C-alpha positions as a printed Julia matrix, in Angstrom:
678×3 Matrix{Float64}:
  -7.97   24.47    9.87
  -8.29   25.0    13.62
  -7.69   21.89   15.7
  -8.03   20.71   19.26
  -8.32   17.25   20.8
  -9.65   15.62   23.94
 -12.91   17.58   23.68
 -15.46   14.84   24.23
 -18.64   16.92   23.91
 -20.32   18.19   20.74
 -20.05   21.84   21.8
 -17.41   22.71   19.13
 -20.0    22.03   16.43
 -21.88   25.22   17.29
 -21.46   28.24   15.01
 -20.81   30.58   17.93
 -18.13   28.37   19.5
 -14.9    30.31   20.09
 -11.93   28.41   18.63
  -9.53   31.34   18.93
  -7.1    29.47   21.18
  -7.04   26.32   19.03
  -3.98   25.23   17.06
  -3.82   26.02   13.35
  -3.01   22.91   11.29
  -2.84   21.86    7.67
  -4.61   18.82    6.27
  -3.47   16.03    6.09
  -3.0    15.92    9.88
  -2.76   13.41   12.7
  -2.42   14.06   16.42
  -0.33   10.89   16.81
   2.69   11.78   14.67
   5.02   11.57   17.7
   3.4     9.57   20.5
   2.39    6.57   18.34
   6.05    5.75   17.66
   7.71    6.24   21.05
   6.73    2.99   22.8
   4.67    2.24   25.86
   1.42    1.57   24.02
   0.03    4.79   25.46
  -0.47    6.93   22.38
  -3.48    9.22   22.49
  -6.74    7.64   21.45
  -9.37   10.28   21.86
 -11.67   12.73   20.08
 -10.19   15.5    17.96
 -12.08   18.45   16.5
 -11.37   20.39   13.32
 -13.08   23.67   12.46
 -12.98   25.91    9.42
 -14.84   29.13    8.68
 -15.31   30.16    5.08
 -17.4    32.65    3.16
 -20.17   31.84    0.71
 -19.22   32.15   -2.94
 -21.97   33.49   -5.21
 -20.79   31.15   -7.95
 -22.18   28.34   -5.83
 -25.75   29.55   -6.27
 -27.99   26.76   -7.61
 -25.15   24.23   -7.29
 -24.82   21.09   -5.21
 -21.97   21.07   -2.68
 -20.38   18.01   -1.15
 -17.77   17.62    1.56
 -15.3    14.82    0.76
 -12.76   13.27    3.14
 -10.34   10.66    1.81
  -9.59    9.31    5.28
 -10.37   10.12    8.92
  -9.42    7.57   11.56
 -11.32    5.75   12.99
 -14.71    7.45   12.65
 -15.94   10.94   11.89
 -19.04   13.1    12.23
 -19.35   16.24   10.16
 -21.29   19.36   11.13
 -22.14   22.35    8.97
 -23.32   25.47   10.77
 -24.04   23.39   13.84
 -26.07   20.7    12.09
 -24.82   17.13   11.69
 -24.66   16.1     8.04
 -23.47   12.54    8.6
 -21.34    9.97   10.41
 -18.78    7.7     8.8
 -17.42    4.57   10.48
 -14.09    3.25    9.26
 -10.75    4.99    9.17
  -9.35    4.1     5.76
 -11.91    4.77    3.04
 -13.29    7.98    1.56
 -16.73    9.41    2.26
 -18.87   12.34    1.15
 -21.77   14.28    2.57
 -24.2    16.6     0.79
 -23.87   19.91    2.67
 -25.95   22.08    0.31
 -28.99   22.52    2.62
 -26.87   23.65    5.56
 -24.87   26.38    3.8
 -25.93   30.03    4.06
 -25.23   33.21    2.11
 -22.6    34.49    4.52
 -19.94   32.89    6.7
 -20.16   29.14    7.18
 -18.56   26.85    9.73
 -17.54   23.26    9.12
 -16.76   21.27   12.28
 -15.51   17.69   12.05
 -15.34   15.38   15.03
 -12.78   12.57   14.57
 -12.51    9.71   17.03
  -9.74    7.06   17.14
 -10.84    5.42   20.39
 -11.46    1.69   20.46
 -14.91    0.85   19.12
 -16.23   -2.71   19.14
 -18.16   -2.04   15.94
 -15.24   -0.78   13.81
 -12.28   -2.81   12.53
  -9.43   -2.86   13.3
  -9.78   -3.46   17.02
  -6.2    -4.56   17.56
  -3.09   -5.12   15.51
   0.65   -4.73   15.36
   0.46   -1.1    14.21
  -0.71    2.23   15.61
  -4.19    3.53   14.8
  -3.43    7.22   14.36
  -6.29    9.69   14.74
  -7.06   12.68   12.58
  -8.01   13.84    9.1
  -4.84   12.31    7.75
  -5.75   12.35    4.06
  -6.93   15.2     1.88
 -10.27   16.94    2.22
 -12.21   18.61   -0.59
 -15.25   20.77   -1.26
 -16.9    19.51   -4.44
 -19.12   21.89   -6.4
 -21.47   20.23   -8.9
 -24.37   21.17  -11.14
 -27.83   19.98  -10.16
 -27.47   17.28  -12.82
 -24.39   15.19  -12.19
 -22.85   11.76  -11.85
 -23.88   10.36   -8.48
 -21.47   11.45   -5.73
 -23.17    9.63   -2.87
 -22.36    6.08   -3.95
 -20.11    4.86   -1.11
 -17.41    7.44   -1.74
 -16.83    6.2    -5.3
 -16.29    8.32   -8.39
 -19.67    7.09   -9.65
 -18.1     5.68  -12.82
 -17.58    1.92  -13.1
 -15.46    0.4   -15.86
 -15.65   -3.38  -16.3
 -13.45   -5.06  -18.93
 -14.5    -8.56  -19.93
 -13.72  -11.2   -22.53
 -10.21   -9.79  -22.68
  -7.65  -11.28  -25.05
  -4.9   -10.05  -27.34
  -7.42   -9.76  -30.16
 -10.53   -8.3   -28.5
 -12.15   -7.04  -25.33
 -15.45   -5.65  -24.12
 -15.74   -2.67  -21.82
 -18.91   -2.03  -19.85
 -19.38    1.58  -18.73
 -21.77    2.2   -15.86
 -22.78    5.39  -14.07
 -25.8     6.75  -12.29
 -26.84   10.26  -13.34
 -28.94   12.21  -10.83
 -31.22   15.19  -11.34
 -31.43   17.26   -8.15
 -33.28   20.16   -9.78
 -37.03   20.86   -9.58
 -37.57   20.34  -13.33
 -37.41   17.38  -15.71
 -34.13   17.36  -17.59
 -33.34   16.08  -21.07
 -29.73   14.98  -20.87
 -27.31   13.41  -23.32
 -24.82   11.02  -21.75
 -21.65   10.38  -23.75
 -19.02    7.75  -23.1
 -15.73    7.59  -24.99
 -12.7     5.31  -24.88
  -9.49    7.12  -25.78
  -5.79    6.67  -25.94
  -4.26    8.83  -23.21
  -2.64   12.11  -24.22
  -0.1    12.24  -21.39
   1.76   10.19  -18.8
   2.25   11.65  -15.33
   5.77   10.66  -14.35
   7.14   11.07  -10.83
  10.59   12.46  -10.08
  11.26    9.65   -7.58
  11.3     7.16  -10.45
  13.4     8.55  -13.3
  14.1     5.28  -15.12
  11.13    2.91  -15.25
  11.37   -0.41  -17.08
   9.19    0.91  -19.91
   9.62    4.03  -22.03
   7.31    6.73  -20.7
   6.61    8.2   -24.13
   5.05    4.9   -25.2
   2.38    5.2   -22.49
   0.45    7.9   -24.32
  -0.33    9.21  -27.79
  -2.6    11.9   -29.21
  -5.72   11.17  -27.17
  -7.49    9.66  -30.17
 -11.07    8.49  -29.55
 -11.3     4.77  -30.27
 -14.91    4.01  -29.43
 -17.81    6.13  -28.25
 -21.47    5.85  -27.34
 -24.21    8.31  -26.38
 -27.75    8.19  -25.11
 -30.35   10.91  -24.59
 -32.77   10.47  -21.7
 -35.27   12.43  -19.66
 -34.69   12.37  -15.91
 -37.48   13.55  -13.65
 -36.85   15.88  -10.67
 -35.02   14.22   -7.79
 -34.68   11.03   -9.82
 -31.81    9.19  -11.47
 -30.87    7.2   -14.53
 -28.55    4.2   -14.69
 -26.36    4.53  -17.77
 -25.01    1.17  -18.95
 -23.29    0.67  -22.29
 -20.73   -1.79  -23.63
 -17.97   -0.94  -26.08
 -16.18   -3.56  -28.15
 -12.44   -3.04  -28.58
 -10.35   -4.8   -31.22
  -6.72   -5.68  -30.55
  -6.44   -3.96  -27.19
  -3.01   -3.11  -25.87
  -2.89   -5.07  -22.64
  -1.92   -3.75  -19.21
   1.03   -6.08  -18.79
   2.57   -5.43  -15.38
   5.83   -3.53  -15.14
   6.81   -4.25  -18.75
   3.89   -2.39  -20.3
   1.29   -0.9   -17.91
  -0.7     0.69  -20.7
  -3.97    2.31  -19.75
  -6.8     3.76  -21.8
  -8.81    6.78  -20.72
 -12.59    6.79  -20.46
 -14.43   10.11  -20.59
 -18.03   10.34  -19.46
 -19.91   13.58  -20.1
 -23.41   14.73  -19.25
 -24.79   17.45  -21.54
 -27.92   19.56  -21.57
 -28.61   21.41  -24.84
 -25.01   20.79  -25.83
 -23.56   22.3   -22.65
 -21.52   20.04  -20.38
 -23.16   19.77  -16.95
 -20.77   17.16  -15.54
 -17.82   15.1   -16.71
 -15.36   12.59  -15.35
 -12.29   10.88  -16.77
 -10.79    7.7   -15.41
  -8.29    5.15  -16.67
  -8.84    1.51  -17.43
  -6.48   -1.34  -18.23
  -7.31   -4.44  -20.23
  -5.74   -7.59  -18.81
  -6.67  -11.14  -17.95
  -5.21  -13.39  -15.3
  -5.55  -16.65  -13.46
  -4.24  -18.21  -10.28
  -3.8   -21.95   -9.99
  -1.65  -24.26   -7.92
   0.91  -23.82  -10.69
   1.18  -20.09   -9.99
   0.0   -16.65  -11.08
  -0.53  -16.01  -14.79
  -0.89  -12.55  -16.32
  -2.21  -12.33  -19.88
  -1.52  -16.03  -20.32
   2.08  -15.95  -19.1
   3.5   -17.17  -15.81
   4.2   -14.11  -13.67
   5.29  -15.02  -10.12
   4.4   -12.15   -7.81
   7.41  -11.16   -5.74
   6.93   -8.04   -3.7
   6.54   -6.28   -0.4
   4.07   -5.28    2.28
   3.7    -1.59    3.06
   2.3     0.4     5.96
   1.36    4.0     5.26
   3.17    5.88    8.09
   6.61    7.35    8.59
   8.81    8.94   11.24
   7.46   12.14   12.84
   4.7    12.36   10.24
   2.56    9.44   11.27
  -0.06    8.7     8.63
  -0.37   12.32    7.44
   1.54   11.87    4.19
   1.62   14.05    1.12
   2.22   12.98   -2.47
   5.92   13.6    -2.0
   6.15   10.89    0.67
   4.03    8.48   -1.36
   6.23    9.09   -4.41
   9.38    8.45   -2.39
   8.0     5.19   -0.98
   6.86    4.0    -4.37
  10.14    4.92   -6.0
  12.12    2.76   -3.57
   9.76   -0.19   -3.97
   9.91    0.02   -7.75
  13.66    0.61   -7.89
  14.23   -2.52   -5.8
  12.5    -4.51   -8.53
   9.28   -5.62   -6.83
   6.46   -6.44   -9.23
   3.71   -6.65   -6.6
   2.64   -5.08   -3.33
   0.33   -6.0    -0.52
  -1.11   -2.81    0.98
  -1.51   -3.83    4.6
  -3.7    -3.89    6.65
  -6.34   -1.47    5.39
  -7.24    0.52    2.27
  -4.44    2.94    1.36
  -4.47    6.42   -0.13
  -6.11    6.49   -3.61
  -3.0     8.18   -4.94
  -0.84    5.17   -4.1
  -3.15    2.87   -6.07
  -2.79    5.29   -8.96
   1.0     4.95   -8.84
   0.63    1.16   -9.0
  -1.72    1.53  -11.98
   0.69    3.82  -13.8
   3.85    1.83  -13.21
   2.51   -1.71  -13.34
   2.68   -3.14   -9.81
   0.15   -5.88   -9.03
  -1.84   -4.99   -5.89
  -3.4    -6.99   -3.07
  -5.5    -4.58   -1.02
  -7.48   -5.53    2.03
  -9.97   -4.87    4.78
  -8.77   -3.75    8.23
 -10.17   -6.96    9.74
  -7.16   -7.84   11.91
  -6.73  -10.08   14.98
 -10.36  -10.28   16.02
 -13.93   -9.32   15.15
 -15.76   -6.86   17.38
 -18.36   -7.72   19.97
 -20.91   -5.08   18.89
 -24.03   -6.32   17.12
 -23.3    -3.9    14.28
 -19.7    -5.01   13.7
 -20.42   -7.31   10.76
 -22.47   -4.69    8.91
 -19.86   -1.98    9.47
 -17.17   -4.35    8.19
 -19.23   -5.15    5.1
 -19.68   -1.45    4.53
 -15.9    -0.97    4.67
 -15.49   -3.73    2.09
 -18.17   -2.23   -0.15
 -16.47    1.16    0.02
 -13.05   -0.3    -0.73
 -14.29   -2.13   -3.81
 -16.41    0.66   -5.24
 -13.79    3.35   -4.65
 -10.97    1.34   -6.26
 -13.08   -0.61   -8.76
 -11.44    0.75  -11.92
  -7.84    0.0   -10.9
  -6.05   -2.29  -13.37
  -3.37   -2.87  -10.7
  -5.76   -4.45   -8.19
  -6.18   -8.2    -8.56
  -7.06   -9.31   -5.01
  -9.47   -8.21   -2.29
  -8.11   -9.25    1.11
 -10.8   -10.24    3.61
  -8.88  -10.8     6.87
  -5.42  -10.86    8.41
  -4.46  -13.13   11.32
  -7.86  -13.25   12.96
  -7.23  -15.7    15.77
  -8.42  -19.29   15.73
 -10.52  -18.73   18.85
 -12.97  -16.75   16.7
 -13.62  -19.69   14.38
 -17.38  -19.76   15.02
 -17.75  -16.07   14.17
 -15.55  -16.3    11.09
 -17.38  -19.34    9.75
 -20.38  -17.01    9.46
 -18.69  -13.72    8.58
 -16.18  -14.89    5.97
 -18.78  -16.42    3.59
 -20.75  -13.18    3.83
 -17.7   -11.08    3.03
 -16.73  -13.42    0.2
 -20.2   -13.27   -1.34
 -20.28   -9.5    -1.0
 -16.9    -9.12   -2.71
 -18.03  -11.23   -5.66
 -21.37   -9.46   -5.89
 -19.58   -6.13   -6.05
 -16.83   -7.35   -8.37
 -17.06  -10.66  -10.21
 -13.72  -10.23  -11.99
 -11.25  -10.26   -9.11
 -10.33  -12.85   -6.49
 -10.59  -12.81   -2.72
  -7.74  -13.81   -0.42
  -7.0   -14.06    3.29
  -3.77  -14.09    5.28
  -3.4   -16.31    8.32
  -0.9   -17.91   10.68
  -2.97  -20.93   11.78
  -4.66  -23.94   10.2
  -8.16  -23.18   11.5
  -8.51  -20.49    8.83
  -8.43  -23.19    6.17
 -12.15  -23.53    6.87
 -12.88  -19.86    6.17
 -14.13  -18.82    2.74
 -11.93  -17.09    0.17
 -10.77  -17.88   -3.36
  -7.09  -17.87   -2.45
  -5.11  -18.54    0.69
  -1.89  -17.14    2.13
   0.37  -17.74    5.11
   2.1   -15.24    7.34
   5.16  -17.4     7.94
   8.46  -16.34    9.55
  11.24  -18.94    9.2
  14.3   -17.88   11.14
  12.32  -15.42   13.24
   9.29  -16.97   14.9
  10.5   -20.4    13.73
  14.07  -21.6    14.33
  14.97  -22.79   10.85
  15.44  -20.18    8.11
  14.27  -22.62    5.41
  10.97  -22.2     3.54
  11.28  -25.44    1.62
   8.91  -27.71    3.51
   6.27  -25.01    3.81
   6.36  -24.18    0.12
   6.15  -27.85   -0.83
   3.05  -28.19    1.36
   1.25  -25.6    -0.78
   0.87  -28.16   -3.52
   0.32  -31.18   -1.31
  -1.76  -29.93    1.61
  -3.57  -26.76    0.59
  -6.85  -26.93   -1.32
  -6.59  -23.41   -2.68
  -3.67  -21.75   -4.51
  -1.49  -20.48   -1.68
   1.0   -17.66   -1.21
   3.32  -16.32    1.46
   1.71  -13.07    2.57
   4.37  -12.18    5.16
   7.9   -13.3     6.0
  10.97  -11.54    7.32
  13.02  -10.58   10.36
  13.85   -7.57   12.47
  17.01   -5.64   11.74
  18.68   -2.58   13.24
  21.27   -0.56   11.34
  22.97    0.01   14.72
  23.27   -3.68   15.66
  25.87   -5.94   14.04
  27.35   -9.38   14.48
  29.8   -11.55   12.57
  28.22  -14.88   11.56
  25.03  -14.01   13.51
  22.98  -16.6    15.34
  19.22  -16.31   15.76
  18.6   -13.45   18.22
  15.88  -13.2    20.82
  13.03  -12.14   18.57
  10.12  -11.55   20.91
  10.96   -8.33   22.76
  14.65   -8.9    22.1
  16.85   -5.82   22.31
  19.51   -6.99   19.84
  18.44   -7.3    16.18
  21.61   -7.42   14.08
  21.29   -6.23   10.51
  23.34   -9.22    9.38
  20.81  -11.7    10.75
  17.94   -9.97    8.97
  19.95  -10.26    5.76
  20.61  -13.95    6.43
  16.86  -14.65    6.64
  16.17  -12.8     3.42
  19.05  -14.47    1.59
  17.47  -17.83    2.38
  14.05  -16.6     1.28
  15.42  -15.46   -2.06
  17.14  -18.79   -2.61
  14.05  -20.83   -1.73
  11.55  -18.77   -3.72
  13.8   -18.76   -6.79
  12.9   -22.4    -7.48
   9.22  -22.18   -6.49
   7.42  -20.3    -9.25
   4.29  -22.29   -8.41
   3.94  -20.07   -5.32
   1.71  -17.39   -6.82
   2.87  -14.65   -4.46
   5.52  -13.86   -1.86
   5.39  -10.54    0.01
   8.23   -9.69    2.38
   7.38   -8.04    5.7
   8.02   -5.16    5.57
   9.25   -2.62    3.08
   9.61    0.08    5.74
   9.91    0.08    9.52
   6.61    1.27   10.96
   5.03    2.49   14.17
   3.75   -0.1    16.61
   3.61    1.75   19.88
   3.19   -1.32   22.07
   6.45   -2.9    20.86
   9.69   -2.69   22.83
  12.49   -4.38   20.93
  15.41   -3.74   18.64
  17.23   -0.44   18.99
  14.18    1.49   20.22
  10.65    1.08   21.5
   7.52    1.82   19.49
   8.84    0.58   16.14
   8.49   -2.7    14.29
  11.96   -2.98   12.72
  11.22   -5.7    10.16
  11.4    -3.09    7.43
  14.25   -3.29    4.95
  14.27    0.52    4.91
  14.35    2.61    8.08
  11.25    4.38    9.39
  12.56    7.78    8.27
  13.4     6.34    4.79
  16.99    7.54    5.14
  18.76    4.16    5.13
  18.23    1.14    2.93
  19.28   -1.87    4.98
  21.49   -4.6     3.55
  18.48   -6.76    2.71
  17.17   -4.11    0.32
  20.16   -4.67   -1.94
  19.88   -8.45   -1.72
  16.43   -8.1    -3.27
  17.51   -5.52   -5.8
  20.27   -7.85   -6.97
  17.63  -10.53   -7.64
  14.62   -8.53   -8.81
  16.04   -5.56  -10.68
  17.62   -5.42  -14.11
  19.75   -2.43  -13.09
  23.38   -3.25  -12.25
  23.79   -3.88   -8.51
  27.04   -4.13   -6.59
  26.8    -3.71   -2.83
  29.08   -4.72    0.04
  26.97   -5.83    3.01
  27.73   -5.06    6.68
  28.99   -1.65    5.58
  27.77   -0.06    8.81
  29.68   -2.64   10.89
  32.72   -0.38   10.71
  34.34   -0.99   14.1
  35.56   -4.6    14.38
  37.21   -6.71   17.08
  37.31  -10.08   15.29
  40.24  -10.46   12.88
  38.54  -13.08   10.69
  35.25  -12.31    9.0
  33.15  -13.2     5.97
  32.63  -10.62    3.25
  29.21  -10.7     1.62
  28.42   -8.86   -1.59
  25.03   -8.61   -3.32
  25.26   -8.3    -7.07
  23.64   -9.23  -10.36
  26.9    -8.67  -12.24
  28.53  -11.4   -14.27
  31.55  -11.62  -11.97
  32.82   -9.97   -8.78
  36.42   -9.71   -7.53
  37.19   -8.9    -3.89
  40.2    -6.85   -2.81
  41.21   -6.44    0.84
  43.85   -3.77    1.31
  44.5    -3.95   -2.49
  45.14   -7.72   -2.38
  42.81   -9.83   -4.5
  40.88  -12.51   -2.62
  39.55  -14.11   -5.77
  36.88  -13.79   -8.42
  33.42  -15.33   -8.12
  30.99  -15.63  -10.99
  27.24  -15.09  -10.87
  26.52  -18.55  -12.23
  28.47  -20.06   -9.33
  26.68  -18.3    -6.45
  23.17  -18.53   -5.08
  20.65  -15.74   -5.66
  23.2   -13.0    -6.23
  24.88  -13.53   -2.86
  28.67  -13.52   -3.33
  30.41  -14.7    -0.17
  34.07  -14.94    0.79
  34.6   -16.74    4.11
  37.49  -16.4     6.56
  38.86  -13.11    5.3
  41.65  -11.89    7.57
  41.71   -8.23    8.55
  44.78   -6.25    9.52
  44.98   -4.21   12.69
  43.61   -0.73   12.04
  42.08    0.46    8.78
  41.01   -2.12    6.18
  39.95   -1.19    2.68
  37.28   -3.56    1.34
  36.79   -3.09   -2.39
  34.94   -5.07   -5.03
  35.1    -4.76   -8.8
  32.44   -6.29  -11.03
  31.68   -6.72  -14.7
  28.26   -6.69  -16.31
  27.77   -6.54  -20.05
  31.43   -5.53  -20.47
  31.0    -2.55  -18.13
  32.98   -2.27  -14.9
  31.41   -1.35  -11.56
  32.97   -0.96   -8.11
  32.06   -0.48   -4.46
  34.3     0.31   -1.5
  34.01    0.55    2.28
  36.39    0.7     5.26
  36.37   -1.51    8.34
  38.52   -0.7    11.36
  39.95   -3.58   13.39
  40.96   -2.96   16.96
  41.95   -6.07   18.86
  42.27   -5.77   22.62
  45.58   -6.84   24.2
  45.52   -7.75   27.85
  48.69   -7.51   30.01
  48.8    -9.58   33.2
  50.69   -7.77   35.95
  51.58   -9.67   39.11
  51.91   -7.7    42.33
């Protein structure tokens, strides 16, 4: 693709426009990969243009052609051979345009105008993250027969799979799709739906050892149930296919332990020849959320997971599958069983990973901080919600539709109108899932949603690191089942402190890694006895770009991630969680980057899920501690004396009669002052 930004006119849409001096780029692409992470709040918010010239293919004769974009931030207008084919408002959902009438038998030019400037009609209008412009997700040309499954239904696949009456002994599956006839003749079509066992499992290299056995996730592709119907569809008309299959003894999608999915094939035939087909996966599961907690398939299943933003260092939001795989692998390996995809719809591929590997998902609208002032804002926001739900409707991993995040209390009057409308829309689109909102103030208690959640930061924005009183209030003071949607603390791998006190958190320059770990240690301890809290989502899995921030070890980054922005370093807190959430053996000495020391007495903290851990300092044992005697896998030896110079810190652990070890070196250099009298 040819690219250029800061062209605010529509001139580049013209066929004859000369783009010879434009930059050549690959999609996905963002023009904010560098400036949205460097601080100052001055990253480029402008109009960018993309152009591509391609030749007509004779195989496309008598076909329908659609242009599909999975994400262009914040709005886009597409032109084909100089003619506008449509505008899409919203930067995080897919959209398609029919470009058949505009194509010619020769060279064709697609020009796409993308705009990430502030617009009062498009959420988000503000937030603690950078709104990076560009076609930052994949783009496709779809070639279809004249008779096909509807491709203009809000960017969805056109196939809707609705399990109901699910139990261990039976389930119903409703299959819905709209079939369109764009030819000039009536068509007699046979529509076939089939439920199958899958015939393969697509593993990712970033996750070599999942909890389940991969070869149990598929079989021979056997057809379990099928249905067909023959109909006549008139020219430029459609037919709504709706059939229900009954399934006996379904294998349930059961989170990380057994995320089994079935495959549904839908085919459209004319005279026996397939004119269109689609295959999607479905999972049978049932759940409930009460003030006693989250229950999956009848069993208590406390959701303990992370928040994730979609960007990374020097790539911005323009990620490929490799980056998504790497992110997912770290989240899964740490032991999380749930994820909140903040604060907007994420790449469809990431939802697919959650489906495949069994992570429970909370996904949400980009309604953050405030509603817009434009008269069209509410309708555009509803459209974003409609697109989110329809595009991700078939996901067994999705349980919650998030309606807002931290919209301020001053907008109470607006939200008292908008939230009921969003809530009703969500339930009209999808009666099976629950709605939720995340807030940091009590006014939002009056705003509609099925569930409620607090963004709450003990030890960071509040002085005490304890969650206890807040968690207790969920049963006593909240009407709805309530979760912690965000909690955490900043942490720099370059900043360290022995026995750290609470740092300056708002624009503070010093964010010691040890203090971040202290906050998360307390969170793990408090949540471990509060299974009635249906969800707890730490903020954040990864550092992320927030160009207006200036704190920690550099500007432009929110450093509350427990993995660095470039994904190269897992901070101490990562291993605290892994020791609590993962079944894999964990033995990790914290403060390992605090190598140069000036204080001769220090604590030694080790995160482990092993049965026992023994500490050695310079080969001398400092004692054995047992897992049953410590809190939440945090083994701590206080007042350990270091020798001048090099100190070998080594731990040896046992788990299931297997020995594990970890070792680091700290250097102690005490300063000696000599008073000389002249």
